[in-house]
Amino acid sequence: MACQGTWPRKDHFIADLELSKVYLHDDQYFPGWTIVVFQRHATELFQLAPTERFQLIEEVNRVAKTLADVYQAKKMNYELLGNQLPHIHWHVIPRLSGDPAPMEPVWRVPHSPRLLAGAALHEAIDRLACPLHMAR
Ligand SMILES: [Zn+2]
């Protein structure tokens, strides 16, 4: 998966930060749902050197701030679960004013996945790639 480069999808790539890579999540039912993947293999935050841990959080923070600005989020969600894919990856999800279930984590909201392709996918990636690089 993350180590083998089979997920997240390469055509969903947004940005390469120093310790992490950023991808648009396959399912855009919650617009702006983004994945931040730690570049080397590790499964728990306590396996990282303190300096890596600090920097990773700074990178997750940079992604969150960008998403909040671009999507005018009411609240940001940060999820580091790893039950299905242990390799460290954060789900960073802007929750918007039209959210169908603002009190629930996204996983508990039944829905059909909203998959983007072509121009819609490129537009969603471009909206984030530029401000994310400018935020460095
Ligand atoms: Zn891995």
Coordinates of C-alpha atoms and ligand atoms in Angstrom, one line a residue:
M1 CA 0.0 0.0 0.0
A2 CA 1.7 3.2 1.1
C3 CA 5.2 1.7 1.0
Q4 CA 4.6 -0.1 -2.3
G5 CA 3.2 3.0 -3.9
T6 CA -0.1 1.4 -4.7
W7 CA -2.1 3.8 -2.5
P8 CA -2.9 6.7 -2.5
R9 CA -3.3 6.9 -6.2
K10 CA -0.5 8.7 -8.0
D11 CA -2.9 10.8 -10.0
H12 CA -4.2 12.2 -6.7
F13 CA -0.8 13.6 -5.7
I14 CA -0.9 17.2 -4.5
A15 CA 2.5 18.0 -2.9
D16 CA 5.7 16.7 -1.6
L17 CA 6.5 18.1 1.8
E18 CA 9.8 17.2 3.5
L19 CA 8.7 14.3 5.6
S20 CA 5.3 13.6 4.0
K21 CA 3.5 13.5 0.7
V22 CA 0.0 14.9 0.3
Y23 CA -2.8 13.4 -1.8
L24 CA -6.4 14.1 -2.4
H25 CA -8.4 11.2 -1.0
D26 CA -10.3 9.0 -3.5
D27 CA -13.6 9.8 -2.0
Q28 CA -14.5 13.5 -2.2
Y29 CA -18.0 13.2 -0.7
F30 CA -16.5 15.4 2.0
P31 CA -14.9 18.1 -0.3
G32 CA -11.2 18.5 0.3
W33 CA -10.6 15.2 2.2
T34 CA -6.8 14.9 2.0
I35 CA -4.3 12.3 3.0
V36 CA -0.8 13.1 4.4
V37 CA 1.5 10.0 4.2
F38 CA 4.7 9.8 6.2
Q39 CA 7.4 9.1 3.6
R40 CA 9.4 6.3 5.4
H41 CA 7.8 3.3 6.9
A42 CA 6.6 3.7 10.5
T43 CA 3.3 2.7 12.1
E44 CA 3.3 4.6 15.4
L45 CA 4.2 8.2 16.3
F46 CA 6.4 6.9 19.1
Q47 CA 8.6 5.2 16.5
L48 CA 9.7 8.6 15.2
A49 CA 12.5 10.7 16.4
P50 CA 11.2 13.7 18.3
T51 CA 12.4 16.0 15.6
E52 CA 10.6 14.0 13.0
R53 CA 7.4 14.0 15.1
F54 CA 7.5 17.7 15.5
Q55 CA 8.1 18.3 11.8
L56 CA 5.4 15.9 10.8
I57 CA 2.9 17.7 12.9
E58 CA 4.0 21.0 11.4
E59 CA 3.4 19.5 7.9
V60 CA 0.0 18.2 8.9
N61 CA -0.7 21.7 10.3
R62 CA 0.3 23.3 7.0
V63 CA -2.1 21.1 5.1
A64 CA -4.9 21.8 7.6
K65 CA -4.4 25.5 7.4
T66 CA -4.4 25.4 3.6
L67 CA -7.6 23.3 3.5
A68 CA -9.3 25.5 6.1
D69 CA -8.5 28.6 4.0
V70 CA -9.3 27.1 0.6
Y71 CA -12.6 25.4 1.6
Q72 CA -13.6 28.0 4.3
A73 CA -14.0 25.1 6.7
K74 CA -16.1 25.5 9.9
K75 CA -13.9 22.8 11.6
M76 CA -10.9 20.7 10.7
N77 CA -10.8 17.0 11.4
Y78 CA -7.5 15.1 11.9
E79 CA -7.5 11.3 12.0
L80 CA -4.6 9.0 12.5
L81 CA -6.1 5.5 12.7
G82 CA -4.1 2.8 10.8
N83 CA -6.4 -0.1 11.6
Q84 CA -6.6 -1.0 7.9
L85 CA -3.3 0.4 6.7
P86 CA -0.8 0.7 9.6
H87 CA 1.7 2.9 7.7
I88 CA 1.4 6.4 9.2
H89 CA -1.1 8.5 7.2
W90 CA -3.3 11.3 8.4
H91 CA -6.8 12.0 7.2
V92 CA -7.2 15.8 7.2
I93 CA -10.8 16.7 6.5
P94 CA -12.4 20.1 6.2
R95 CA -15.9 20.1 7.6
L96 CA -18.0 22.7 5.8
S97 CA -21.1 24.6 6.6
G98 CA -23.3 22.3 4.4
D99 CA -21.9 19.2 6.1
P100 CA -24.6 16.4 6.1
A101 CA -23.6 15.2 9.6
P102 CA -21.5 17.8 11.4
M103 CA -21.5 16.0 14.8
E104 CA -20.2 12.7 13.3
P105 CA -16.8 11.5 12.2
V106 CA -16.8 11.0 8.4
W107 CA -16.6 7.2 8.8
R108 CA -20.0 7.1 10.4
V109 CA -21.8 8.9 7.6
P110 CA -23.2 6.4 5.1
H111 CA -22.8 7.6 1.6
S112 CA -21.7 6.6 -1.9
P113 CA -18.1 7.6 -2.6
R114 CA -17.8 10.7 -4.8
L115 CA -14.9 10.0 -7.2
L116 CA -13.4 12.8 -9.2
A117 CA -11.8 12.4 -12.6
G118 CA -10.4 14.5 -15.4
A119 CA -10.8 18.3 -15.1
A120 CA -12.7 18.1 -11.8
L121 CA -9.8 16.1 -10.3
H122 CA -7.2 18.4 -11.6
E123 CA -9.1 21.5 -10.4
A124 CA -9.4 20.0 -6.9
I125 CA -5.7 19.3 -6.8
D126 CA -4.6 22.6 -8.2
R127 CA -6.7 24.5 -5.7
L128 CA -4.5 23.0 -2.9
A129 CA -1.1 22.5 -4.6
C130 CA -0.4 26.2 -5.2
P131 CA -1.3 27.5 -1.7
L132 CA 0.4 24.5 -0.1
H133 CA 3.7 25.3 -1.8
M134 CA 3.4 29.0 -1.0
A135 CA 2.9 28.2 2.7
R136 CA 6.5 26.9 3.0
Ligands
ZN1 ZN 4.8 1.5 5.2

